[in-house]
Amino acid sequence: MSRDPDRKPLHLNAFLMTVGHHEAAWRLPQSPTDGTDVEHYKNLARIAERGRLDSLFLADGPVLHGDPGRRPSSILEPTVLLTALAGVTSRIGLIATASTSYNEPYNLARRFASVDHVSGGRAGWNIVTTAGADAARNFGLDDTPLHRDRYLRAAEFLDVATKLWDSWADDAVVNDKEGGVYARAERVRRIDHRGPHFRVDGPLNVRRSPQGHPLLVQAGSSEDGKDFAARYAEAVFTAQQTLEEGVAFYKDVKRRAETFGRDPDGIKILPGIVPVIGATETEALALDAELERHIVPEYGRRQLARLVGVPEERLVLDEELPDDLPTEDEIEGAKSRFTLVVELGRRERLTVRQLIGRLGGGRGHRTFAGTAEQVADTIEHWYDSGAADGFNIMPALLPSGLEVFVDQVVPILQERGLFRTEYTGTTLREHYGLPRPANRLFDTADSAAGTG
Amino acid sequence: MSRDPDRKPLHLNAFLMTVGHHEAAWRLPQSPTDGTDVEHYKNLARIAERGRLDSLFLADGPVLHGDPGRRPSSILEPTVLLTALAGVTSRIGLIATASTSYNEPYNLARRFASVDHVSGGRAGWNIVTTAGADAARNFGLDDTPLHRDRYLRAAEFLDVATKLWDSWADDAVVNDKEGGVYARAERVRRIDHRGPHFRVDGPLNVRRSPQGHPLLVQAGSSEDGKDFAARYAEAVFTAQQTLEEGVAFYKDVKRRAETFGRDPDGIKILPGIVPVIGATETEALALDAELERHIVPEYGRRQLARLVGVPEERLVLDEELPDDLPTEDEIEGAKSRFTLVVELGRRERLTVRQLIGRLGGGRGHRTFAGTAEQVADTIEHWYDSGAADGFNIMPALLPSGLEVFVDQVVPILQERGLFRTEYTGTTLREHYGLPRPANRLFDTADSAAGTG
C-alpha cells in the first residue's frame, strides 16, 4: 500500500511488564531472569524509542499480585522506574499508573509534576481507583471501598491535582536578581480546596511543568470508568476482545465526551493487543502454543476464582464456568474485567483451563498470533473500522516481542502512512496531537505567554 | 601533614539545595536561573562523584516554603530527582528526605526499595516528621500533629517499612523455569502489622533490594529526635553552631545508642557546614558579605517570627529578639531549630537583622568563610575533637561552591589521610562502613546467602 498524506497517524504505546505479558514468559529460555533489573527496562525503552512509539506505559497497584511462584511479581514503583528510563531516552512519553484511592493528591500531583520536569514534558498519569481487598489491606482498610465511592474520590482527587498543577502561573518565575524577586507572589496562588474527601491549601511546591500537567489517562471500562474517562481523560487504555465490541466502546466513549462538551478527538482510544509474531503464521502459532503449554493452571484458577467471585473449588479445570456466577452489580472489584472474562468464557464455551490459557496471555486483551504483515493488517483493520485511535502494544515476551514489533511491524505501518517515521514534537501531548492545557487558576492570556 | 594509615576516614555528603544554601545565592550573577532544571542537578551530581563524596542529600517537605519571591522554592520531589541522578552516576549515595506524617508506609517503603534497586544499592532515607501547620493543611489537617505524636507515628511507620522490606527473603526468587516456580511462596511473607497508626498486611511487591533496605538517616535534634536517631538511625544530620555543642551532641547521641544496645560506631554524626571559600580569607569574607548584602530582610523576618512563635511586628530589625519568647516546650513545630536560633541570637546579642543574615546563609548551620586550607583545618579540628564522623557540606552557591570544595578542599583532606581517594564499595552503606542489615522476618543464615 502506498502512503496517504491525509491519513491521520495512529498511536502506539509500549506497555511494559517485567519479562512479558504472558504469564509463562519467564519460563522460556530467552527470557531474562529478573523483572526488577533496571538495565532490562532501559533496553526496552531504547527499543521503543527506536520504533518512534508514543510512550512507555507501566500498569501498577500497591499490592503483591498473585502467587510469588507464578511469574515475576516484584514490580518497581512506576514513577521511579520511568524517571530512570527518562535518562536513557529523549522523546518517548512515560505513562505511570497510580491510584487515587491510596495516595494523597498533594504528594502525587507533585511527583508527576516532577517527572514532567525531569523528562522535559513526557509524563503521563494512568489514573486508577484500584480494586481489591488485598490492596485495601495494605492501607488500614478491611475491604476495597465501594466502586462508586472510589470514582467519586478519584474525581475530587483529580480536581485537587489539577488545581495544584495550576497553582503557579506559567509566568510566575521572573528571576529578578536586581529587584530581589525570584517569583511574583501574586502569580503563585493557594487553592484552598474544601471537599468531602480532601482539604488542601496549596500551592504546590513545584512550578508548572513543561506540559502544564501530565497527560491524563484512564483504564477502567465500567460505566463509572467510561464516564470518568469521557470527562477527564486524554487517552483511554481498554481491553476489547472483538472488533464489534471495540467499535461500540469507541463510539460510546467519544459520544460521552461530547456530552461533556469535549472535542471527541481530544480523547484517544487505545485498546491493548498482545502480538505473538513469527516469520510464518505457523511459527507464531507454535510460539503461542509453547507459551500456553508453560502455564501452571493452578495459579490461574486461584486468580480466576477471585475475579469472578466464587470459591476456588467451584471452578473445575476441564469444565465451563458455573452458571450461577455473581452479576457485575454484585462485584465490588474490577467490574469491567469481570464482565469481559465471563463473556469470553461463555461466548466461546471455554473450559476453565482454556479460559486460563487465554487470560494468561494478556489478562483479557486481544492476542494476535501471526506474521508481522498479519499483525499490521489487523491493526490497520481495527483502526480503519473505528475501533481505535491507536494501540497499547503488550508483547507476550520482553524484550524479544517488542524488538520484533519495532523492527518488523512498525516499518510496515510506516510504509502504509499509518505511523510516524520521526518524532515531530518533544512532549507526550505533542506525540498525541493534543494541546497543552490552559491554566485554570490564571487567565489564558498569561498562560499562553508561558513556557509551553 | 602526612597520611596516617590507621586513621579512620571521615564522611562527606553534598547537601544539594536549588542554586545554593544561601537564600540570596540566586541573586548573584554566576547563579543558574532555575532550581527545577534537572541538568543543573546532574552537573552537581557529577561534581560530587568526582570528589568521591559519600552521598548526595536532598531536604524536603510537602509544602511551599516561604515567600515565592525570596528564593527558588520550586523543589522537585527527591525520590524522583535522585533517581534521575542515579542515571548519571555510578557510586555516590542518594539520600532523599521523606515525611512519616504525610505518607503511607506501603507506598514509601516501596518507593525507597525501588530507588535502591534502580541505583544498585545507593538509596538512603532521611526520616522526618515534618513540622508546621502549612504542611498539615495540604493533608486535610488544621494544624501540625503534636511533636510527640509525630514521633510515635514515625517509630511505627519505620517498624512497618522495615517489615515490608524484609517481607521477601533474599533467596526468595529461584527462577525455576523447569519446575514452574518463579519465587518460593514460603520465602515471601505477609507482615500482618496491627498497630495504633497502621494496619498493613503486606508483603511488599518489590523484592528485597541490594542494601536490604535504604540507609536510615535522621535529622531532628530535639529530645524525641535524638532518641529516635539513637534507636533507628545509621546517620544523623545535625546543625551545631559551636564546637562545644557539637561535642556534647555527638557524645549524647552515641551514648543513647549504646543504651539501646547498639554499637556507637553504627551511627554516624554529620553536622552541616556552609563553606564559603576564597583564594584568600579576605576574598572569602567578601563573598560572604556580598551574599549577606543581597538578603531582603522582610522575607527573613516573616520566617523568623513563625519559627520563634511571635507575631511579625514583635520583631524589630535593629533590635535584639524580645525577652518574652515562648519556651521550647510551648513550640509544636521544629523544637531543636527554635532553641538553636534563639540561643544563637542571645549568645551573640544579634539584632534581628543580623540574626536573619546569619540564618540566611544556611538556616542555622555553621558557616566557615576562609581559604580551602582553613576550611580543611576546621573540618579536621571538629573531627579530631570528637564532634563529627563527617560533614554534610552545604555550599552557599551551587554549582560554584561545590566545585571549589571538591577541587580544593577534598584534595587537602585526602592528602591528610582523612578522606578516601577512590570508592572502595558500590553501595551507600559500604561508603559509610556499615553492614547490610539482616532480614528480621527470615533467619540470618538464609539472609547471608542472599544478594548482599
JSON list of C-alpha atoms in Angstrom, two decimals, chain B residues 194-314:
[
{"chain": "B", "resi": 194, "resn": "ARG", "atom": "CA", "xyz": [-1.61, -4.16, 63.51]},
{"chain": "B", "resi": 195, "resn": "GLY", "atom": "CA", "xyz": [-0.76, -1.01, 65.42]},
{"chain": "B", "resi": 196, "resn": "PRO", "atom": "CA", "xyz": [-2.29, 2.25, 66.65]},
{"chain": "B", "resi": 197, "resn": "HIS", "atom": "CA", "xyz": [-1.38, 4.14, 63.46]},
{"chain": "B", "resi": 198, "resn": "PHE", "atom": "CA", "xyz": [-1.19, 1.48, 60.76]},
{"chain": "B", "resi": 199, "resn": "ARG", "atom": "CA", "xyz": [-2.70, -1.82, 59.70]},
{"chain": "B", "resi": 200, "resn": "VAL", "atom": "CA", "xyz": [-0.72, -3.30, 56.83]},
{"chain": "B", "resi": 201, "resn": "ASP", "atom": "CA", "xyz": [-0.92, -6.89, 55.57]},
{"chain": "B", "resi": 202, "resn": "GLY", "atom": "CA", "xyz": [1.91, -6.93, 53.03]},
{"chain": "B", "resi": 203, "resn": "PRO", "atom": "CA", "xyz": [4.02, -8.44, 51.61]},
{"chain": "B", "resi": 204, "resn": "LEU", "atom": "CA", "xyz": [5.70, -5.68, 49.62]},
{"chain": "B", "resi": 205, "resn": "ASN", "atom": "CA", "xyz": [5.51, -6.04, 45.85]},
{"chain": "B", "resi": 206, "resn": "VAL", "atom": "CA", "xyz": [9.21, -5.35, 45.45]},
{"chain": "B", "resi": 207, "resn": "ARG", "atom": "CA", "xyz": [11.80, -7.98, 46.31]},
{"chain": "B", "resi": 208, "resn": "ARG", "atom": "CA", "xyz": [14.49, -7.21, 48.89]},
{"chain": "B", "resi": 209, "resn": "SER", "atom": "CA", "xyz": [16.83, -4.58, 47.49]},
{"chain": "B", "resi": 210, "resn": "PRO", "atom": "CA", "xyz": [20.64, -4.57, 47.15]},
{"chain": "B", "resi": 211, "resn": "GLN", "atom": "CA", "xyz": [21.16, -2.88, 50.52]},
{"chain": "B", "resi": 212, "resn": "GLY", "atom": "CA", "xyz": [18.39, -4.89, 52.21]},
{"chain": "B", "resi": 213, "resn": "HIS", "atom": "CA", "xyz": [16.80, -1.53, 52.79]},
{"chain": "B", "resi": 214, "resn": "PRO", "atom": "CA", "xyz": [17.85, 2.09, 52.33]},
{"chain": "B", "resi": 215, "resn": "LEU", "atom": "CA", "xyz": [20.30, 3.64, 54.77]},
{"chain": "B", "resi": 216, "resn": "LEU", "atom": "CA", "xyz": [18.25, 5.22, 57.59]},
{"chain": "B", "resi": 217, "resn": "VAL", "atom": "CA", "xyz": [19.05, 8.85, 58.34]},
{"chain": "B", "resi": 218, "resn": "GLN", "atom": "CA", "xyz": [17.55, 11.20, 60.90]},
{"chain": "B", "resi": 219, "resn": "ALA", "atom": "CA", "xyz": [17.79, 14.95, 61.13]},
{"chain": "B", "resi": 220, "resn": "GLY", "atom": "CA", "xyz": [15.91, 16.29, 64.15]},
{"chain": "B", "resi": 221, "resn": "SER", "atom": "CA", "xyz": [17.83, 17.18, 67.30]},
{"chain": "B", "resi": 222, "resn": "SER", "atom": "CA", "xyz": [15.01, 17.53, 69.86]},
{"chain": "B", "resi": 223, "resn": "GLU", "atom": "CA", "xyz": [14.87, 15.03, 72.73]},
{"chain": "B", "resi": 224, "resn": "ASP", "atom": "CA", "xyz": [12.36, 12.90, 70.81]},
{"chain": "B", "resi": 225, "resn": "GLY", "atom": "CA", "xyz": [14.51, 13.28, 67.72]},
{"chain": "B", "resi": 226, "resn": "LYS", "atom": "CA", "xyz": [17.72, 12.20, 69.45]},
{"chain": "B", "resi": 227, "resn": "ASP", "atom": "CA", "xyz": [16.03, 9.15, 70.95]},
{"chain": "B", "resi": 228, "resn": "PHE", "atom": "CA", "xyz": [14.58, 8.25, 67.59]},
{"chain": "B", "resi": 229, "resn": "ALA", "atom": "CA", "xyz": [18.00, 8.61, 65.99]},
{"chain": "B", "resi": 230, "resn": "ALA", "atom": "CA", "xyz": [19.73, 6.60, 68.72]},
{"chain": "B", "resi": 231, "resn": "ARG", "atom": "CA", "xyz": [17.24, 3.78, 68.26]},
{"chain": "B", "resi": 232, "resn": "TYR", "atom": "CA", "xyz": [16.95, 3.59, 64.48]},
{"chain": "B", "resi": 233, "resn": "ALA", "atom": "CA", "xyz": [19.27, 5.88, 62.53]},
{"chain": "B", "resi": 234, "resn": "GLU", "atom": "CA", "xyz": [22.51, 4.91, 60.83]},
{"chain": "B", "resi": 235, "resn": "ALA", "atom": "CA", "xyz": [23.42, 8.54, 60.20]},
{"chain": "B", "resi": 236, "resn": "VAL", "atom": "CA", "xyz": [22.36, 11.81, 61.82]},
{"chain": "B", "resi": 237, "resn": "PHE", "atom": "CA", "xyz": [22.34, 15.20, 60.13]},
{"chain": "B", "resi": 238, "resn": "THR", "atom": "CA", "xyz": [22.53, 17.99, 62.66]},
{"chain": "B", "resi": 239, "resn": "ALA", "atom": "CA", "xyz": [23.07, 21.74, 62.96]},
{"chain": "B", "resi": 240, "resn": "GLN", "atom": "CA", "xyz": [25.70, 22.69, 65.56]},
{"chain": "B", "resi": 241, "resn": "GLN", "atom": "CA", "xyz": [26.87, 26.27, 65.95]},
{"chain": "B", "resi": 242, "resn": "THR", "atom": "CA", "xyz": [29.84, 25.76, 68.27]},
{"chain": "B", "resi": 243, "resn": "LEU", "atom": "CA", "xyz": [32.44, 23.04, 68.69]},
{"chain": "B", "resi": 244, "resn": "GLU", "atom": "CA", "xyz": [31.43, 22.57, 72.35]},
{"chain": "B", "resi": 245, "resn": "GLU", "atom": "CA", "xyz": [27.81, 21.99, 71.41]},
{"chain": "B", "resi": 246, "resn": "GLY", "atom": "CA", "xyz": [28.91, 19.68, 68.64]},
{"chain": "B", "resi": 247, "resn": "VAL", "atom": "CA", "xyz": [31.00, 17.55, 71.01]},
{"chain": "B", "resi": 248, "resn": "ALA", "atom": "CA", "xyz": [28.17, 17.40, 73.54]},
{"chain": "B", "resi": 249, "resn": "PHE", "atom": "CA", "xyz": [25.64, 16.39, 70.89]},
{"chain": "B", "resi": 250, "resn": "TYR", "atom": "CA", "xyz": [27.98, 13.73, 69.49]},
{"chain": "B", "resi": 251, "resn": "LYS", "atom": "CA", "xyz": [28.55, 12.17, 72.92]},
{"chain": "B", "resi": 252, "resn": "ASP", "atom": "CA", "xyz": [24.88, 12.38, 73.78]},
{"chain": "B", "resi": 253, "resn": "VAL", "atom": "CA", "xyz": [23.66, 10.54, 70.67]},
{"chain": "B", "resi": 254, "resn": "LYS", "atom": "CA", "xyz": [26.40, 7.88, 70.82]},
{"chain": "B", "resi": 255, "resn": "ARG", "atom": "CA", "xyz": [25.63, 7.27, 74.49]},
{"chain": "B", "resi": 256, "resn": "ARG", "atom": "CA", "xyz": [21.91, 6.98, 73.79]},
{"chain": "B", "resi": 257, "resn": "ALA", "atom": "CA", "xyz": [22.65, 4.49, 71.01]},
{"chain": "B", "resi": 258, "resn": "GLU", "atom": "CA", "xyz": [24.59, 2.38, 73.49]},
{"chain": "B", "resi": 259, "resn": "THR", "atom": "CA", "xyz": [21.66, 2.37, 75.90]},
{"chain": "B", "resi": 260, "resn": "PHE", "atom": "CA", "xyz": [19.62, 0.82, 73.08]},
{"chain": "B", "resi": 261, "resn": "GLY", "atom": "CA", "xyz": [22.26, -1.91, 72.78]},
{"chain": "B", "resi": 262, "resn": "ARG", "atom": "CA", "xyz": [23.78, -0.53, 69.59]},
{"chain": "B", "resi": 263, "resn": "ASP", "atom": "CA", "xyz": [27.40, -0.16, 68.55]},
{"chain": "B", "resi": 264, "resn": "PRO", "atom": "CA", "xyz": [28.00, 3.62, 68.74]},
{"chain": "B", "resi": 265, "resn": "ASP", "atom": "CA", "xyz": [30.10, 3.36, 65.60]},
{"chain": "B", "resi": 266, "resn": "GLY", "atom": "CA", "xyz": [26.98, 2.17, 63.75]},
{"chain": "B", "resi": 267, "resn": "ILE", "atom": "CA", "xyz": [25.52, 5.67, 63.87]},
{"chain": "B", "resi": 268, "resn": "LYS", "atom": "CA", "xyz": [27.42, 8.41, 62.03]},
{"chain": "B", "resi": 269, "resn": "ILE", "atom": "CA", "xyz": [27.10, 12.00, 63.27]},
{"chain": "B", "resi": 270, "resn": "LEU", "atom": "CA", "xyz": [27.29, 14.52, 60.43]},
{"chain": "B", "resi": 271, "resn": "PRO", "atom": "CA", "xyz": [26.92, 18.22, 61.24]},
{"chain": "B", "resi": 272, "resn": "GLY", "atom": "CA", "xyz": [26.08, 20.58, 58.44]},
{"chain": "B", "resi": 273, "resn": "ILE", "atom": "CA", "xyz": [28.65, 23.18, 57.43]},
{"chain": "B", "resi": 274, "resn": "VAL", "atom": "CA", "xyz": [28.33, 26.04, 54.98]},
{"chain": "B", "resi": 275, "resn": "PRO", "atom": "CA", "xyz": [31.76, 26.63, 53.48]},
{"chain": "B", "resi": 276, "resn": "VAL", "atom": "CA", "xyz": [32.31, 29.98, 51.79]},
{"chain": "B", "resi": 277, "resn": "ILE", "atom": "CA", "xyz": [35.69, 29.59, 50.13]},
{"chain": "B", "resi": 278, "resn": "GLY", "atom": "CA", "xyz": [38.02, 32.17, 48.61]},
{"chain": "B", "resi": 279, "resn": "ALA", "atom": "CA", "xyz": [41.58, 32.22, 47.28]},
{"chain": "B", "resi": 280, "resn": "THR", "atom": "CA", "xyz": [42.37, 34.32, 50.35]},
{"chain": "B", "resi": 281, "resn": "GLU", "atom": "CA", "xyz": [40.48, 34.77, 53.60]},
{"chain": "B", "resi": 282, "resn": "THR", "atom": "CA", "xyz": [39.68, 38.35, 52.55]},
{"chain": "B", "resi": 283, "resn": "GLU", "atom": "CA", "xyz": [38.16, 37.11, 49.32]},
{"chain": "B", "resi": 284, "resn": "ALA", "atom": "CA", "xyz": [36.05, 34.54, 51.17]},
{"chain": "B", "resi": 285, "resn": "LEU", "atom": "CA", "xyz": [34.79, 37.15, 53.63]},
{"chain": "B", "resi": 286, "resn": "ALA", "atom": "CA", "xyz": [34.00, 39.48, 50.73]},
{"chain": "B", "resi": 287, "resn": "LEU", "atom": "CA", "xyz": [31.90, 36.77, 49.07]},
{"chain": "B", "resi": 288, "resn": "ASP", "atom": "CA", "xyz": [30.13, 36.12, 52.37]},
{"chain": "B", "resi": 289, "resn": "ALA", "atom": "CA", "xyz": [29.42, 39.83, 52.76]},
{"chain": "B", "resi": 290, "resn": "GLU", "atom": "CA", "xyz": [28.21, 40.09, 49.19]},
{"chain": "B", "resi": 291, "resn": "LEU", "atom": "CA", "xyz": [25.73, 37.29, 49.84]},
{"chain": "B", "resi": 292, "resn": "GLU", "atom": "CA", "xyz": [24.54, 38.87, 53.07]},
{"chain": "B", "resi": 293, "resn": "ARG", "atom": "CA", "xyz": [24.07, 42.22, 51.30]},
{"chain": "B", "resi": 294, "resn": "HIS", "atom": "CA", "xyz": [21.67, 40.56, 48.87]},
{"chain": "B", "resi": 295, "resn": "ILE", "atom": "CA", "xyz": [19.31, 39.29, 51.55]},
{"chain": "B", "resi": 296, "resn": "VAL", "atom": "CA", "xyz": [15.90, 41.03, 51.56]},
{"chain": "B", "resi": 297, "resn": "PRO", "atom": "CA", "xyz": [15.30, 41.24, 55.34]},
{"chain": "B", "resi": 298, "resn": "GLU", "atom": "CA", "xyz": [11.49, 41.43, 55.22]},
{"chain": "B", "resi": 299, "resn": "TYR", "atom": "CA", "xyz": [11.27, 37.82, 53.98]},
{"chain": "B", "resi": 300, "resn": "GLY", "atom": "CA", "xyz": [13.54, 36.60, 56.75]},
{"chain": "B", "resi": 301, "resn": "ARG", "atom": "CA", "xyz": [11.66, 38.48, 59.45]},
{"chain": "B", "resi": 302, "resn": "ARG", "atom": "CA", "xyz": [8.40, 36.81, 58.46]},
{"chain": "B", "resi": 303, "resn": "GLN", "atom": "CA", "xyz": [10.00, 33.38, 58.63]},
{"chain": "B", "resi": 304, "resn": "LEU", "atom": "CA", "xyz": [11.82, 34.09, 61.89]},
{"chain": "B", "resi": 305, "resn": "ALA", "atom": "CA", "xyz": [8.57, 35.25, 63.51]},
{"chain": "B", "resi": 306, "resn": "ARG", "atom": "CA", "xyz": [6.92, 31.95, 62.60]},
{"chain": "B", "resi": 307, "resn": "LEU", "atom": "CA", "xyz": [9.89, 29.98, 63.90]},
{"chain": "B", "resi": 308, "resn": "VAL", "atom": "CA", "xyz": [10.05, 31.69, 67.31]},
{"chain": "B", "resi": 309, "resn": "GLY", "atom": "CA", "xyz": [6.26, 31.80, 67.67]},
{"chain": "B", "resi": 310, "resn": "VAL", "atom": "CA", "xyz": [5.54, 35.55, 67.82]},
{"chain": "B", "resi": 311, "resn": "PRO", "atom": "CA", "xyz": [3.68, 37.98, 65.51]},
{"chain": "B", "resi": 312, "resn": "GLU", "atom": "CA", "xyz": [5.91, 39.53, 62.86]},
{"chain": "B", "resi": 313, "resn": "GLU", "atom": "CA", "xyz": [5.58, 43.06, 64.22]},
{"chain": "B", "resi": 314, "resn": "ARG", "atom": "CA", "xyz": [7.15, 41.96, 67.53]}
]
